[in-house]
Amino acid sequence: MPDMPTTDAALETHLADTKDARLESYKAFLRIPSISTLPEHADDCRTAAHWLVDALTAAGLEHAEAVETGGHPIVYADWLHAPDAPTVLIYGHYDVQPVDPLDLWTSPPFEPAVVGDRILARGAADDKGQVHAHVMAAGAVMATRGSFPINVKYIFEGEEESSTEHLDHWLETARDKLAADVAIISDTGFFEGNRPAITLSLRGLMYAQIDVVGTAVDLHSGVYGGAVQNPANALAVIIAGLKGPDGRIRVPGFYDDVVPLSEADRAALAALPFDEDAYQARLGLPALVGEAGFTTLERRATRPTLDVNGIWGGFEGEGSKTIIPAHAHAKVSCRLVAAQDPDRIFEAFRAYVEAIAPPGVTTTVQHLGSGFPSLTPMDHPATQAAARALEATFGQAPVYIREGGSIPVSASFGSILGLPVVLMGFTPPDENAHAPNEWMDLNNYETSIRAIARVFDELVDLPR
Ligand code: BES
Ligand code: MN
Ligand code: MN
């Protein structure tokens, strides 16, 4: 659409007139504590889903429903009255991460606070802010034009932060209803310095728990120490064996399916405007550390990882208690890259942990979750349509980046629905996602609504 005006006057007038109401609506959505992983918040997740159904209906979308899946509902809505135009599936998630540690928040996580250009609340960025922008963009398009230039189908999930358990099954059963030409996922963000970005790859995930069990109850460490294996020591031996000093993961076969980066991919990453010193300073770390032979940008998004997420066992109180703990545990996750298969990685991980487990205790490995990595092509016409929309509205061409986080549905849209995916998200890079004081830049939020409206126009001519 080369002759489209950069700003749409009717849209701008509408958005100016509704700005205050929009902020109030955003805050109302953020007040719902839709923490998907905590069972005590299941009703809140359902409330958030129904809030969205009402908001989508008010925006002028049709067939809005909260689909029951056995877990948290999936929200669906559509508008399908552009028979000659492409169909776009839009994805976001309304669930959020837990809020602990609460004492580090400067304002309560579910009482949104506006401070300057920022709105602070759990979910302000990841991902309720982006979901809300999509609903507001739909409402603005319908209010100003009475129709969309393309067909749209919305999927807002409530289990993204707790491993997307029920979504794939629903995608399979609803395949016909979800037929589309492209999926747009808004659950990523901008690059360092808040530069508009389109994400080209996401990592997958394998999540496991190691349980090391000795006796039925703790033992007196003086009476038994020296005669038995200590489960906590044994766990430390296992964890120390998982990675070498060069940062390489020692699980046999772990790297077998990794598709190496091309020289062009490496050059593109190296050309990004990345200030490594500023990145390190922002993190407050004495050094950046990772796999030998790779740059920081390569390590954090294009190489697989293995990390302990939590480790516990034995006496954790103040003071000293002389015991040999009965058991010890660790949660371990691997971020995966194309074309690693999370289930194969789990089997290799389990076999290796069992092989290196010291004698005298029982070591078992449980599988807690999987998600596939995904790669999206930069030269796809839909990606280029998104790039034009970002440049027209944010005034800067996007950089193409790779992200280390995971959005398992991105791979499922390809494998189950056969759709190309565009990862078009709007959060600032230092938004404190999953951490205290999560925030969204209100300028990004406002402009993202224009970018979303614009991408619909840019997609009209998408080859089908
Ligand atoms: N929005 C994130 C994924 C993300 C993070 C994309 C950083 C781009 C950059 C998403 O909500 C998330 O946190 N995903 C989880 C998935 C897991 C629970 C399966 C993650 O990456 O830990
Ligand atoms: Mn997210
Ligand atoms: Mn998240």
Short mmCIF file of C-alpha atoms and ligand atoms in Angstrom, two decimals:
data_model
loop_
_atom_site.label_atom_id
_atom_site.label_comp_id
_atom_site.label_asym_id
_atom_site.label_seq_id
_atom_site.Cartn_x
_atom_site.Cartn_y
_atom_site.Cartn_z
CA MET A 1 0.00 0.00 0.00
CA PRO A 2 2.59 2.59 -1.02
CA ASP A 3 0.05 5.43 -1.34
CA MET A 4 -1.54 5.02 2.10
CA PRO A 5 -1.22 8.17 4.21
CA THR A 6 1.07 7.76 7.21
CA THR A 7 -1.62 8.90 9.59
CA ASP A 8 -5.29 8.23 9.26
CA ALA A 9 -7.09 11.41 10.38
CA ALA A 10 -10.31 9.70 11.47
CA LEU A 11 -8.36 7.12 13.45
CA GLU A 12 -6.28 9.83 15.13
CA THR A 13 -9.38 11.82 16.09
CA HIS A 14 -11.05 8.71 17.49
CA LEU A 15 -7.96 7.70 19.45
CA ALA A 16 -7.55 11.21 20.86
CA ASP A 17 -11.21 11.34 21.91
CA THR A 18 -11.05 7.95 23.64
CA LYS A 19 -7.59 8.20 25.22
CA ASP A 20 -8.71 8.58 28.85
CA ALA A 21 -11.32 5.85 28.59
CA ARG A 22 -8.71 3.59 27.00
CA LEU A 23 -6.30 4.05 29.91
CA GLU A 24 -9.10 3.31 32.39
CA SER A 25 -9.97 0.16 30.48
CA TYR A 26 -6.29 -0.93 30.39
CA LYS A 27 -6.11 -0.42 34.16
CA ALA A 28 -9.31 -2.37 34.74
CA PHE A 29 -7.86 -5.30 32.77
CA LEU A 30 -4.61 -5.11 34.77
CA ARG A 31 -6.51 -5.19 38.07
CA ILE A 32 -7.60 -8.78 37.44
CA PRO A 33 -4.92 -11.00 39.05
CA SER A 34 -4.89 -13.67 36.33
CA ILE A 35 -1.90 -15.68 37.55
CA SER A 36 -2.26 -18.92 35.63
CA THR A 37 0.14 -21.10 37.58
CA LEU A 38 -1.49 -20.60 41.01
CA PRO A 39 -4.68 -22.66 41.50
CA GLU A 40 -6.15 -20.05 43.86
CA HIS A 41 -6.27 -17.63 40.90
CA ALA A 42 -8.25 -19.90 38.57
CA ASP A 43 -11.40 -17.79 39.03
CA ASP A 44 -9.40 -14.66 38.24
CA CYS A 45 -8.20 -16.21 34.99
CA ARG A 46 -11.81 -16.96 34.07
CA THR A 47 -12.76 -13.38 34.98
CA ALA A 48 -10.02 -12.03 32.71
CA ALA A 49 -11.20 -14.29 29.87
CA HIS A 50 -14.77 -13.05 30.18
CA TRP A 51 -13.57 -9.46 30.50
CA LEU A 52 -11.92 -9.95 27.10
CA VAL A 53 -15.01 -11.54 25.57
CA ASP A 54 -16.98 -8.44 26.58
CA ALA A 55 -14.26 -6.07 25.36
CA LEU A 56 -13.95 -7.84 21.99
CA THR A 57 -17.72 -7.73 21.56
CA ALA A 58 -17.78 -4.04 22.43
CA ALA A 59 -15.04 -3.48 19.85
CA GLY A 60 -17.36 -4.85 17.16
CA LEU A 61 -15.94 -8.34 16.78
CA GLU A 62 -18.20 -11.36 16.34
CA HIS A 63 -18.46 -14.86 17.80
CA ALA A 64 -16.57 -13.81 20.91
CA GLU A 65 -16.43 -16.70 23.36
CA ALA A 66 -14.42 -18.12 26.24
CA VAL A 67 -13.69 -21.69 25.19
CA GLU A 68 -13.50 -24.13 28.08
CA THR A 69 -10.61 -26.56 27.72
CA GLY A 70 -10.25 -28.16 31.13
CA GLY A 71 -7.74 -25.45 32.07
CA HIS A 72 -8.02 -21.68 31.82
CA PRO A 73 -10.35 -20.62 29.00
CA ILE A 74 -9.14 -19.68 25.52
CA VAL A 75 -10.72 -16.48 24.23
CA TYR A 76 -11.75 -16.47 20.58
CA ALA A 77 -13.41 -13.82 18.39
CA ASP A 78 -13.46 -13.00 14.69
CA TRP A 79 -14.62 -10.67 11.94
CA LEU A 80 -14.84 -12.43 8.59
CA HIS A 81 -16.54 -10.11 6.11
CA ALA A 82 -13.71 -9.42 3.67
CA PRO A 83 -14.17 -12.38 1.30
CA ASP A 84 -11.43 -11.39 -1.14
CA ALA A 85 -8.85 -10.44 1.46
CA PRO A 86 -6.44 -12.51 3.55
CA THR A 87 -7.19 -13.78 7.05
CA VAL A 88 -4.92 -12.99 9.98
CA LEU A 89 -4.83 -14.90 13.24
CA ILE A 90 -3.81 -12.70 16.16
CA TYR A 91 -2.38 -14.20 19.35
CA GLY A 92 -1.66 -12.89 22.83
CA HIS A 93 -2.03 -14.16 26.41
CA TYR A 94 -4.07 -12.76 29.26
CA ASP A 95 -2.40 -14.77 32.02
CA VAL A 96 0.49 -13.37 34.04
CA GLN A 97 3.37 -14.56 36.21
CA PRO A 98 3.26 -14.66 40.04
CA VAL A 99 4.23 -11.41 41.77
CA ASP A 100 6.67 -12.47 44.46
CA PRO A 101 8.79 -10.97 45.96
CA LEU A 102 6.02 -8.50 46.82
CA ASP A 103 8.16 -6.25 49.02
CA LEU A 104 10.24 -5.14 46.01
CA TRP A 105 7.26 -3.59 44.20
CA THR A 106 7.00 0.20 44.55
CA SER A 107 3.21 -0.06 44.14
CA PRO A 108 0.92 -3.09 44.48
CA PRO A 109 1.17 -5.33 41.37
CA PHE A 110 -2.57 -5.36 40.69
CA GLU A 111 -3.15 -1.66 41.38
CA PRO A 112 -1.82 -0.13 38.15
CA ALA A 113 0.15 3.07 38.75
CA VAL A 114 0.97 5.65 36.08
CA VAL A 115 4.37 7.24 36.69
CA GLY A 116 5.40 9.61 33.93
CA ASP A 117 5.24 7.68 30.65
CA ARG A 118 5.09 4.33 32.38
CA ILE A 119 2.28 2.17 33.65
CA LEU A 120 3.39 -0.24 36.37
CA ALA A 121 1.55 -3.48 37.08
CA ARG A 122 2.00 -7.23 36.67
CA GLY A 123 1.09 -7.93 33.04
CA ALA A 124 1.39 -4.28 31.93
CA ALA A 125 3.86 -5.49 29.29
CA ASP A 126 3.75 -9.32 29.33
CA ASP A 127 1.24 -9.64 27.86
CA LYS A 128 -1.94 -7.86 28.87
CA GLY A 129 -0.75 -4.51 27.52
CA GLN A 130 -0.30 -6.01 24.05
CA VAL A 131 -3.59 -7.92 24.19
CA HIS A 132 -5.33 -4.71 25.25
CA ALA A 133 -3.73 -2.76 22.40
CA HIS A 134 -5.10 -5.31 19.93
CA VAL A 135 -8.61 -5.00 21.33
CA MET A 136 -8.37 -1.21 21.25
CA ALA A 137 -7.03 -1.25 17.68
CA ALA A 138 -9.94 -3.46 16.59
CA GLY A 139 -12.40 -1.09 18.27
CA ALA A 140 -10.79 1.94 16.65
CA VAL A 141 -10.88 0.38 13.17
CA MET A 142 -14.53 -0.63 13.55
CA ALA A 143 -15.54 2.75 15.02
CA THR A 144 -13.92 4.73 12.23
CA ARG A 145 -14.53 2.51 9.19
CA GLY A 146 -17.26 0.08 10.17
CA SER A 147 -15.23 -2.80 8.74
CA PHE A 148 -11.76 -4.35 8.60
CA PRO A 149 -9.78 -4.41 5.34
CA ILE A 150 -8.95 -8.09 6.02
CA ASN A 151 -10.45 -10.97 8.01
CA VAL A 152 -9.30 -11.29 11.61
CA LYS A 153 -9.41 -14.13 14.14
CA TYR A 154 -8.26 -13.53 17.72
CA ILE A 155 -6.87 -16.13 20.11
CA PHE A 156 -6.06 -14.95 23.61
CA GLU A 157 -4.65 -17.71 25.76
CA GLY A 158 -4.70 -18.06 29.56
CA GLU A 159 -1.97 -20.68 30.06
CA GLU A 160 1.07 -19.25 28.30
CA GLU A 161 2.95 -18.58 31.53
CA SER A 162 2.26 -22.07 32.83
CA SER A 163 3.30 -24.08 29.76
CA THR A 164 0.34 -23.90 27.35
CA GLU A 165 -1.13 -27.23 28.34
CA HIS A 166 -4.48 -27.21 26.57
CA LEU A 167 -3.91 -24.97 23.57
CA ASP A 168 -2.40 -27.46 21.11
CA HIS A 169 -5.30 -29.87 21.51
CA TRP A 170 -7.78 -27.08 20.85
CA LEU A 171 -5.81 -25.93 17.78
CA GLU A 172 -6.11 -29.48 16.45
CA THR A 173 -9.84 -29.74 17.06
CA ALA A 174 -10.56 -26.21 15.76
CA ARG A 175 -8.24 -26.42 12.71
CA ASP A 176 -10.95 -25.54 10.17
CA LYS A 177 -12.35 -22.68 12.19
CA LEU A 178 -8.82 -21.28 12.60
CA ALA A 179 -7.85 -21.42 8.91
CA ALA A 180 -5.85 -18.30 8.06
CA ASP A 181 -3.02 -16.98 5.90
CA VAL A 182 -0.68 -15.78 8.62
CA ALA A 183 -0.45 -15.53 12.42
CA ILE A 184 0.69 -12.41 14.22
CA ILE A 185 1.95 -13.00 17.75
CA SER A 186 2.26 -9.92 19.96
CA ASP A 187 4.25 -11.24 22.92
CA THR A 188 7.76 -9.99 22.19
CA GLY A 189 9.34 -6.58 22.37
CA PHE A 190 11.66 -3.91 21.08
CA PHE A 191 15.46 -4.00 21.05
CA GLU A 192 17.93 -2.32 23.41
CA GLY A 193 17.31 1.43 23.47
CA ASN A 194 13.61 0.81 22.73
CA ARG A 195 14.16 0.36 18.99
CA PRO A 196 11.26 -1.13 17.06
CA ALA A 197 12.02 -4.77 16.34
CA ILE A 198 10.64 -7.85 14.66
CA THR A 199 11.69 -11.11 16.27
CA LEU A 200 12.82 -13.86 13.91
CA SER A 201 13.37 -16.73 16.32
CA LEU A 202 12.36 -17.96 19.76
CA ARG A 203 13.92 -20.70 21.81
CA GLY A 204 12.11 -23.83 22.89
CA LEU A 205 12.12 -25.27 26.37
CA MET A 206 12.64 -28.54 28.23
CA TYR A 207 11.84 -28.37 31.93
CA ALA A 208 12.73 -31.14 34.38
CA GLN A 209 13.08 -31.83 38.09
CA ILE A 210 15.85 -33.92 39.63
CA ASP A 211 14.95 -35.73 42.87
CA VAL A 212 17.69 -37.34 44.95
CA VAL A 213 16.38 -39.48 47.80
CA GLY A 214 18.33 -41.17 50.59
CA THR A 215 16.71 -42.25 53.84
CA ALA A 216 13.06 -41.94 54.86
CA VAL A 217 13.87 -39.16 57.36
CA ASP A 218 16.87 -36.89 58.02
CA LEU A 219 19.82 -38.50 59.84
CA HIS A 220 22.06 -37.18 62.64
CA SER A 221 25.14 -36.04 60.69
CA GLY A 222 27.48 -36.98 63.52
CA VAL A 223 26.09 -40.44 64.06
CA TYR A 224 25.74 -41.36 60.35
CA GLY A 225 28.04 -38.87 58.57
CA GLY A 226 30.81 -40.68 56.67
CA ALA A 227 28.88 -43.91 56.36
CA VAL A 228 26.15 -42.87 53.91
CA GLN A 229 25.76 -40.80 50.76
CA ASN A 230 24.42 -37.29 51.36
CA PRO A 231 21.58 -36.52 48.86
CA ALA A 232 22.43 -32.79 48.78
CA ASN A 233 26.10 -33.49 48.08
CA ALA A 234 25.08 -36.02 45.44
CA LEU A 235 22.79 -33.45 43.78
CA ALA A 236 25.66 -30.95 43.73
CA VAL A 237 27.86 -33.56 42.00
CA ILE A 238 25.15 -34.12 39.38
CA ILE A 239 24.63 -30.42 38.72
CA ALA A 240 28.37 -29.80 38.51
CA GLY A 241 28.57 -32.53 35.88
CA LEU A 242 25.96 -31.01 33.60
CA LYS A 243 28.18 -28.30 32.11
CA GLY A 244 31.89 -27.96 31.44
CA PRO A 245 34.06 -24.95 32.30
CA ASP A 246 33.75 -23.87 28.65
CA GLY A 247 29.99 -23.48 29.12
CA ARG A 248 29.25 -26.54 26.94
CA ILE A 249 26.45 -28.82 28.05
CA ARG A 250 27.78 -32.33 28.64
CA VAL A 251 24.58 -34.30 27.98
CA PRO A 252 25.58 -36.71 25.17
CA GLY A 253 23.85 -35.87 21.90
CA PHE A 254 22.61 -32.54 23.26
CA TYR A 255 23.92 -30.52 20.31
CA ASP A 256 23.24 -33.12 17.60
CA ASP A 257 20.18 -31.41 16.11
CA VAL A 258 21.29 -27.78 16.52
CA VAL A 259 21.17 -26.01 13.17
CA PRO A 260 24.31 -23.87 13.06
CA LEU A 261 23.90 -20.17 12.40
CA SER A 262 24.86 -19.16 8.87
CA GLU A 263 27.60 -16.59 8.41
CA ALA A 264 24.88 -14.21 7.23
CA ASP A 265 22.89 -14.78 10.46
CA ARG A 266 25.99 -14.13 12.54
CA ALA A 267 26.78 -11.00 10.57
CA ALA A 268 23.20 -9.73 10.99
CA LEU A 269 23.42 -10.20 14.76
CA ALA A 270 26.83 -8.56 14.90
CA ALA A 271 25.46 -5.56 12.99
CA LEU A 272 22.71 -4.86 15.57
CA PRO A 273 23.22 -1.66 17.57
CA PHE A 274 24.07 -3.56 20.76
CA ASP A 275 26.05 -1.87 23.55
CA GLU A 276 27.43 -4.77 25.55
CA ASP A 277 28.84 -2.56 28.32
CA ALA A 278 25.49 -0.84 28.81
CA TYR A 279 23.78 -4.25 28.87
CA GLN A 280 26.17 -5.49 31.54
CA ALA A 281 25.82 -2.26 33.53
CA ARG A 282 22.03 -2.47 33.41
CA LEU A 283 22.28 -5.96 34.92
CA GLY A 284 24.76 -4.78 37.56
CA LEU A 285 27.04 -7.76 36.94
CA PRO A 286 30.82 -7.98 37.28
CA ALA A 287 31.09 -9.96 34.00
CA LEU A 288 29.04 -11.60 31.25
CA VAL A 289 29.63 -15.34 31.01
CA GLY A 290 28.67 -18.00 28.47
CA GLU A 291 29.55 -20.66 25.95
CA ALA A 292 33.03 -20.28 24.46
CA GLY A 293 33.16 -19.20 20.82
CA PHE A 294 29.91 -17.20 20.75
CA THR A 295 29.01 -13.54 21.26
CA THR A 296 26.58 -12.35 23.94
CA LEU A 297 23.78 -11.85 21.40
CA GLU A 298 24.41 -15.32 19.97
CA ARG A 299 24.51 -16.89 23.43
CA ARG A 300 21.33 -15.33 24.68
CA ALA A 301 19.11 -16.27 21.75
CA THR A 302 20.68 -18.67 19.27
CA ARG A 303 22.45 -21.21 21.47
CA PRO A 304 20.82 -23.78 23.75
CA THR A 305 21.25 -23.44 27.51
CA LEU A 306 20.98 -25.45 30.70
CA ASP A 307 20.11 -23.64 33.93
CA VAL A 308 19.17 -24.55 37.47
CA ASN A 309 15.99 -22.61 38.29
CA GLY A 310 15.75 -23.68 41.91
CA ILE A 311 17.49 -26.01 44.32
CA TRP A 312 16.36 -27.14 47.75
CA GLY A 313 16.67 -29.76 50.43
CA GLY A 314 17.74 -30.19 54.04
CA PHE A 315 17.86 -27.46 56.65
CA GLU A 316 17.18 -23.98 55.29
CA GLY A 317 16.39 -22.11 58.51
CA GLU A 318 18.61 -19.75 60.44
CA GLY A 319 21.35 -21.13 62.65
CA SER A 320 22.73 -24.63 62.24
CA LYS A 321 21.11 -28.03 62.41
CA THR A 322 23.34 -31.07 62.07
CA ILE A 323 21.67 -33.43 59.65
CA ILE A 324 22.14 -35.46 56.53
CA PRO A 325 19.06 -34.48 54.57
CA ALA A 326 16.71 -37.25 53.55
CA HIS A 327 16.34 -35.77 50.06
CA ALA A 328 17.37 -32.93 47.77
CA HIS A 329 15.87 -31.49 44.57
CA ALA A 330 16.57 -29.18 41.66
CA LYS A 331 14.49 -27.72 38.86
CA VAL A 332 16.48 -27.55 35.64
CA SER A 333 15.50 -26.05 32.31
CA CYS A 334 17.09 -26.08 28.89
CA ARG A 335 16.33 -23.41 26.31
CA LEU A 336 16.41 -25.09 22.92
CA VAL A 337 17.04 -23.91 19.38
CA ALA A 338 16.04 -25.21 15.96
CA ALA A 339 15.87 -28.16 15.34
CA GLN A 340 16.13 -29.63 18.87
CA ASP A 341 13.19 -31.73 19.98
CA PRO A 342 12.30 -31.13 23.65
CA ASP A 343 11.18 -34.70 24.24
CA ARG A 344 14.39 -36.16 22.82
CA ILE A 345 16.40 -33.70 24.90
CA PHE A 346 14.51 -34.79 28.01
CA GLU A 347 15.34 -38.45 27.37
CA ALA A 348 19.03 -37.64 26.81
CA PHE A 349 19.05 -35.49 29.95
CA ARG A 350 17.41 -38.16 32.07
CA ALA A 351 19.79 -40.86 30.86
CA TYR A 352 22.84 -38.67 31.55
CA VAL A 353 21.69 -37.60 35.04
CA GLU A 354 21.07 -41.23 35.96
CA ALA A 355 24.48 -42.20 34.56
CA ILE A 356 26.41 -39.59 36.58
CA ALA A 357 24.34 -39.92 39.78
CA PRO A 358 26.58 -40.98 42.68
CA PRO A 359 25.87 -44.35 44.36
CA GLY A 360 24.09 -44.75 47.67
CA VAL A 361 20.98 -42.66 46.85
CA THR A 362 18.08 -42.96 44.42
CA THR A 363 18.03 -40.35 41.67
CA THR A 364 14.98 -39.81 39.45
CA VAL A 365 14.17 -37.21 36.80
CA GLN A 366 10.64 -35.90 36.19
CA HIS A 367 9.47 -34.16 33.05
CA LEU A 368 7.72 -30.83 33.82
CA GLY A 369 7.25 -29.28 30.40
CA SER A 370 8.20 -28.91 26.76
CA GLY A 371 7.98 -26.31 24.03
CA PHE A 372 9.44 -26.30 20.53
CA PRO A 373 11.72 -23.55 19.23
CA SER A 374 10.61 -21.54 16.21
CA LEU A 375 12.23 -19.70 13.33
CA THR A 376 10.34 -17.20 11.17
CA PRO A 377 11.54 -15.94 7.80
CA MET A 378 12.58 -12.31 7.46
CA ASP A 379 11.65 -12.09 3.80
CA HIS A 380 8.06 -13.36 4.16
CA PRO A 381 5.64 -10.74 2.73
CA ALA A 382 3.75 -10.65 6.04
CA THR A 383 6.96 -9.91 7.94
CA GLN A 384 7.68 -7.11 5.50
CA ALA A 385 4.11 -5.79 5.91
CA ALA A 386 4.69 -5.67 9.67
CA ALA A 387 8.00 -3.87 9.12
CA ARG A 388 6.28 -1.22 6.97
CA ALA A 389 3.58 -0.75 9.62
CA LEU A 390 6.18 -0.30 12.36
CA GLU A 391 8.20 2.18 10.33
CA ALA A 392 5.11 4.18 9.34
CA THR A 393 3.88 4.52 12.93
CA PHE A 394 7.02 4.48 15.11
CA GLY A 395 9.05 6.48 12.58
CA GLN A 396 11.93 4.02 12.58
CA ALA A 397 12.48 0.85 10.55
CA PRO A 398 12.54 -2.21 12.80
CA VAL A 399 15.68 -4.19 13.49
CA TYR A 400 15.42 -7.96 13.10
CA ILE A 401 16.33 -9.72 16.31
CA ARG A 402 16.33 -13.17 17.90
CA GLU A 403 14.93 -13.78 21.33
CA GLY A 404 15.92 -16.26 23.97
CA GLY A 405 12.45 -16.55 25.51
CA SER A 406 9.84 -19.12 24.50
CA ILE A 407 6.33 -18.89 23.10
CA PRO A 408 5.51 -22.54 22.39
CA VAL A 409 2.41 -21.72 20.35
CA SER A 410 4.62 -20.09 17.71
CA ALA A 411 5.85 -23.52 16.62
CA SER A 412 2.34 -24.98 16.98
CA PHE A 413 0.89 -22.41 14.57
CA GLY A 414 3.32 -23.79 12.02
CA SER A 415 3.07 -27.50 12.80
CA ILE A 416 -0.68 -27.71 13.52
CA LEU A 417 -2.21 -24.88 11.48
CA GLY A 418 0.46 -24.63 8.77
CA LEU A 419 0.75 -20.87 9.23
CA PRO A 420 3.71 -18.53 8.81
CA VAL A 421 4.21 -16.47 11.97
CA VAL A 422 5.16 -12.82 12.44
CA LEU A 423 6.44 -11.91 15.91
CA MET A 424 5.39 -8.29 16.21
CA GLY A 425 5.56 -7.02 19.78
CA PHE A 426 5.92 -3.63 21.38
CA THR A 427 7.32 -3.87 24.92
CA PRO A 428 10.49 -1.99 25.94
CA PRO A 429 13.51 -4.29 26.46
CA ASP A 430 13.91 -3.49 30.18
CA GLU A 431 10.22 -3.91 31.08
CA ASN A 432 10.87 -6.14 34.13
CA ALA A 433 8.78 -9.00 32.78
CA HIS A 434 8.33 -11.76 35.40
CA ALA A 435 10.02 -9.46 37.95
CA PRO A 436 8.91 -6.79 40.43
CA ASN A 437 7.83 -3.42 38.96
CA GLU A 438 6.88 -4.68 35.51
CA TRP A 439 6.04 -1.69 33.35
CA MET A 440 4.88 -0.74 29.89
CA ASP A 441 5.87 2.40 28.04
CA LEU A 442 2.59 4.23 27.41
CA ASN A 443 3.99 5.79 24.24
CA ASN A 444 4.80 2.32 22.89
CA TYR A 445 1.32 1.19 23.92
CA GLU A 446 -0.43 4.11 22.19
CA THR A 447 1.67 3.86 19.02
CA SER A 448 1.24 0.08 18.92
CA ILE A 449 -2.50 0.65 18.39
CA ARG A 450 -1.69 2.68 15.26
CA ALA A 451 0.81 0.02 14.14
CA ILE A 452 -1.77 -2.73 14.51
CA ALA A 453 -4.40 -0.78 12.57
CA ARG A 454 -1.77 -0.05 9.95
CA VAL A 455 -0.63 -3.65 9.55
CA PHE A 456 -4.18 -4.65 8.58
CA ASP A 457 -3.94 -2.29 5.61
CA GLU A 458 -0.44 -3.47 4.77
CA LEU A 459 -1.65 -7.08 4.67
CA VAL A 460 -4.49 -6.53 2.19
CA ASP A 461 -2.29 -7.53 -0.75
CA LEU A 462 -0.60 -10.45 0.97
CA PRO A 463 -0.05 -13.15 -1.68
CA ARG A 464 -2.20 -16.18 -0.86
N1 BES B 1 6.54 -13.19 26.39
C1 BES B 1 7.32 -14.25 26.92
C2 BES B 1 8.28 -14.86 25.92
C3 BES B 1 9.39 -13.94 25.51
C4 BES B 1 10.32 -13.54 26.45
C5 BES B 1 9.50 -13.54 24.23
C6 BES B 1 11.33 -12.69 26.08
C7 BES B 1 10.52 -12.70 23.85
C8 BES B 1 11.43 -12.27 24.77
C9 BES B 1 6.42 -15.33 27.45
O1 BES B 1 5.32 -14.83 28.18
C10 BES B 1 7.16 -16.21 28.41
O2 BES B 1 7.57 -15.74 29.44
N2 BES B 1 7.28 -17.49 28.08
C11 BES B 1 7.80 -18.47 28.95
C12 BES B 1 7.37 -19.79 28.37
C13 BES B 1 7.41 -20.95 29.31
C14 BES B 1 6.55 -20.77 30.52
C15 BES B 1 6.99 -22.19 28.55
C16 BES B 1 9.29 -18.38 29.02
O3 BES B 1 9.96 -18.02 28.03
O4 BES B 1 9.84 -18.65 30.09
MN MN B 2 4.42 -13.31 27.24
MN MN B 3 6.07 -14.27 30.17
#
